[in-house]
Amino acid sequence: ISEAIVDDSNVDSSESIITPTANASDSIDDQRFNNAMKNARTAVASRDYKTAIKQYNLALKYHNADTVYAGLFTVYSAQGQWIDARNALDKAIALAPLNADYWRWKLVLLDEKTDASFEVLASVYDDAIRQVTTGYKVNVITQFARIAESNNRIDDAIAQWELAKKIVPTSKDMYQAEIDRLNSLK
């Protein structure tokens, strides 16, 4: 991630940029943060990534929030800037280590956009499993099962689908179908 924090004097003034409005329940910094985030999301939607980055960096001036880094991850990924995307994602994870989506995104990024070995992927997965304690942990497990399969680690993939069956028994038939499919590949 570019370490330069953009100040609001560098933001283009246009009708699409929202300016803070007073609200008794929010501090002015909260207002500015929320407006910068809204502006960043609007810029992403219109693929104006330069403005999105400026607005996300502006939001960081008001709150060091995981959602800002997740937004930067999205922008950098859309631009194919994988090192910056990974750095932003690592910062999001540091601020919100329980967020299963961030870990899944990191596994996919490392698997698809870097030359990370399966052992490195397994290490990231182990970190994720230790930290994600919510019901969404199964999403990390099933993602890693897919990654294991794509790396021709069929037994590892089966083990992950078995673990998923234990965590979410209501979906055991779906997970068993994956196990059966993988067993047929052996």
Coordinates of C-alpha atoms in Angstrom, one line a residue:
I1 CA 0.0 0.0 0.0
S2 CA 1.2 3.4 -0.7
E3 CA 2.0 4.8 2.7
A4 CA 1.1 8.4 1.6
I5 CA -2.1 9.5 3.2
V6 CA -3.9 11.8 1.0
D7 CA -5.2 15.0 2.5
D8 CA -8.6 16.3 1.6
S9 CA -7.1 19.3 -0.3
N10 CA -6.1 16.9 -3.0
V11 CA -9.6 15.5 -3.5
D12 CA -11.2 16.7 -6.7
S13 CA -14.2 18.8 -6.0
S14 CA -17.2 17.6 -7.9
E15 CA -20.8 17.1 -7.4
S16 CA -20.2 13.4 -6.6
I17 CA -18.1 14.1 -3.5
I18 CA -20.3 14.4 -0.4
T19 CA -19.4 16.9 2.2
P20 CA -20.1 16.4 5.9
T21 CA -23.4 17.4 7.4
A22 CA -23.9 17.9 11.1
N23 CA -25.7 15.2 13.0
A24 CA -26.0 15.4 16.8
S25 CA -25.4 11.7 17.3
D26 CA -22.1 11.5 15.2
S27 CA -18.9 13.3 15.9
I28 CA -17.5 15.4 13.0
D29 CA -14.7 12.8 12.5
D30 CA -17.4 10.0 12.2
Q31 CA -19.2 12.1 9.7
R32 CA -16.0 12.7 7.7
F33 CA -15.1 9.0 7.9
N34 CA -18.6 7.9 6.7
N35 CA -18.6 10.4 3.9
A36 CA -15.1 9.4 2.7
M37 CA -16.2 5.8 2.8
K38 CA -19.3 6.5 0.8
N39 CA -17.3 8.5 -1.7
A40 CA -14.8 5.7 -2.0
R41 CA -17.5 3.1 -2.6
T42 CA -19.1 5.3 -5.2
A43 CA -15.8 5.8 -7.0
V44 CA -15.2 2.0 -6.9
A45 CA -18.6 1.4 -8.4
S46 CA -17.7 3.8 -11.3
R47 CA -14.2 2.3 -11.6
D48 CA -12.6 5.6 -10.6
Y49 CA -9.9 3.9 -8.7
K50 CA -7.7 6.9 -8.2
T51 CA -10.5 8.8 -6.4
A52 CA -11.4 5.6 -4.5
I53 CA -7.8 5.3 -3.1
K54 CA -7.8 9.0 -2.2
Q55 CA -11.1 8.7 -0.4
Y56 CA -10.1 5.5 1.5
N57 CA -6.9 7.2 2.6
L58 CA -8.9 10.2 3.7
A59 CA -11.1 7.9 5.7
L60 CA -8.0 6.5 7.4
K61 CA -7.3 10.0 8.7
Y62 CA -10.4 9.7 10.8
H63 CA -10.6 6.0 11.7
N64 CA -8.1 3.2 11.3
A65 CA -10.7 0.6 10.4
D66 CA -10.5 -2.8 8.8
T67 CA -13.3 -1.9 6.3
V68 CA -11.0 0.8 4.8
Y69 CA -8.3 -1.7 4.2
A70 CA -10.8 -4.1 2.8
G71 CA -11.9 -1.4 0.4
L72 CA -8.2 -0.7 -0.6
F73 CA -7.8 -4.5 -1.1
T74 CA -10.7 -4.4 -3.5
V75 CA -9.3 -1.4 -5.5
Y76 CA -5.8 -2.8 -5.7
S77 CA -7.1 -6.2 -6.7
A78 CA -9.2 -4.6 -9.5
Q79 CA -6.0 -2.9 -10.7
G80 CA -4.0 -6.1 -10.5
Q81 CA -1.7 -4.5 -7.9
W82 CA -1.3 -7.7 -5.9
I83 CA 1.5 -6.6 -3.5
D84 CA -0.6 -3.6 -2.5
A85 CA -3.7 -5.7 -2.3
R86 CA -2.0 -8.2 0.0
N87 CA -0.6 -5.4 2.2
A88 CA -4.1 -3.8 2.6
L89 CA -5.6 -7.2 3.4
D90 CA -2.9 -7.9 6.0
K91 CA -3.8 -4.6 7.7
A92 CA -7.5 -5.5 7.6
I93 CA -6.8 -8.9 9.2
A94 CA -4.6 -7.3 11.9
L95 CA -7.6 -5.1 12.8
A96 CA -10.3 -7.8 12.5
P97 CA -8.7 -11.2 12.8
L98 CA -12.1 -12.9 13.3
N99 CA -13.3 -11.9 9.9
A100 CA -13.4 -15.2 7.9
D101 CA -13.8 -13.4 4.6
Y102 CA -10.5 -11.6 4.9
W103 CA -8.8 -14.9 5.5
R104 CA -10.5 -16.5 2.6
W105 CA -9.5 -13.6 0.3
K106 CA -5.9 -13.9 1.5
L107 CA -5.9 -17.7 0.8
V108 CA -7.3 -17.1 -2.7
L109 CA -4.9 -14.2 -3.4
L110 CA -1.9 -16.2 -2.3
D111 CA -3.0 -19.3 -4.2
E112 CA -3.9 -17.6 -7.5
K113 CA -1.7 -14.5 -7.7
T114 CA 1.6 -15.5 -6.1
D115 CA 3.9 -18.5 -6.2
A116 CA 3.2 -19.4 -2.6
S117 CA 3.8 -23.0 -1.8
F118 CA 1.1 -25.3 -0.5
E119 CA 3.0 -25.2 2.8
V120 CA 2.7 -21.4 3.0
L121 CA -1.0 -21.7 2.2
A122 CA -1.4 -24.3 4.9
S123 CA 0.3 -22.0 7.4
V124 CA -2.0 -19.1 6.5
Y125 CA -4.9 -21.5 6.8
D126 CA -3.7 -22.6 10.3
D127 CA -3.5 -19.0 11.4
A128 CA -7.0 -18.4 10.1
I129 CA -8.5 -21.4 11.9
R130 CA -6.8 -20.4 15.2
Q131 CA -8.3 -16.9 15.0
V132 CA -11.7 -17.2 13.3
T133 CA -14.1 -18.5 16.0
T134 CA -17.4 -17.5 14.5
G135 CA -19.8 -19.7 12.6
Y136 CA -18.1 -18.5 9.4
K137 CA -15.1 -20.6 10.1
V138 CA -16.5 -23.3 7.8
N139 CA -16.1 -20.9 4.9
V140 CA -12.4 -20.8 5.5
I141 CA -12.3 -24.6 5.8
T142 CA -14.2 -25.1 2.5
Q143 CA -12.1 -22.5 0.7
F144 CA -9.0 -24.4 1.8
A145 CA -10.5 -27.7 0.7
R146 CA -10.9 -26.2 -2.8
I147 CA -7.3 -24.8 -2.7
A148 CA -6.0 -28.2 -1.6
E149 CA -7.8 -29.8 -4.5
S150 CA -6.4 -27.3 -7.0
N151 CA -3.0 -28.1 -5.7
N152 CA -3.6 -31.8 -6.2
R153 CA -3.7 -32.5 -2.5
I154 CA -6.8 -34.7 -2.6
D155 CA -6.4 -36.3 0.8
D156 CA -5.9 -32.8 2.4
A157 CA -9.1 -31.6 0.6
I158 CA -11.1 -34.6 1.8
A159 CA -9.9 -34.0 5.4
Q160 CA -11.2 -30.4 5.1
W161 CA -14.6 -31.5 3.8
E162 CA -14.8 -34.0 6.7
L163 CA -14.0 -31.2 9.1
A164 CA -16.7 -29.1 7.5
K165 CA -19.2 -32.0 8.0
K166 CA -18.4 -31.9 11.8
I167 CA -18.8 -28.2 12.1
V168 CA -22.0 -27.9 10.1
P169 CA -23.8 -31.2 10.3
T170 CA -26.9 -29.7 8.6
S171 CA -24.9 -29.5 5.4
K172 CA -23.2 -32.9 5.7
D173 CA -24.8 -34.3 2.5
M174 CA -23.4 -31.4 0.4
Y175 CA -20.0 -31.9 2.0
Q176 CA -20.2 -35.7 1.6
A177 CA -20.9 -35.2 -2.1
E178 CA -17.6 -33.3 -2.4
I179 CA -15.8 -36.1 -0.5
D180 CA -17.3 -38.7 -2.8
R181 CA -16.3 -36.7 -5.9
L182 CA -12.8 -36.4 -4.6
N183 CA -12.5 -40.1 -3.8
S184 CA -13.5 -40.8 -7.4
L185 CA -10.5 -38.8 -8.5
K186 CA -8.0 -41.1 -6.7

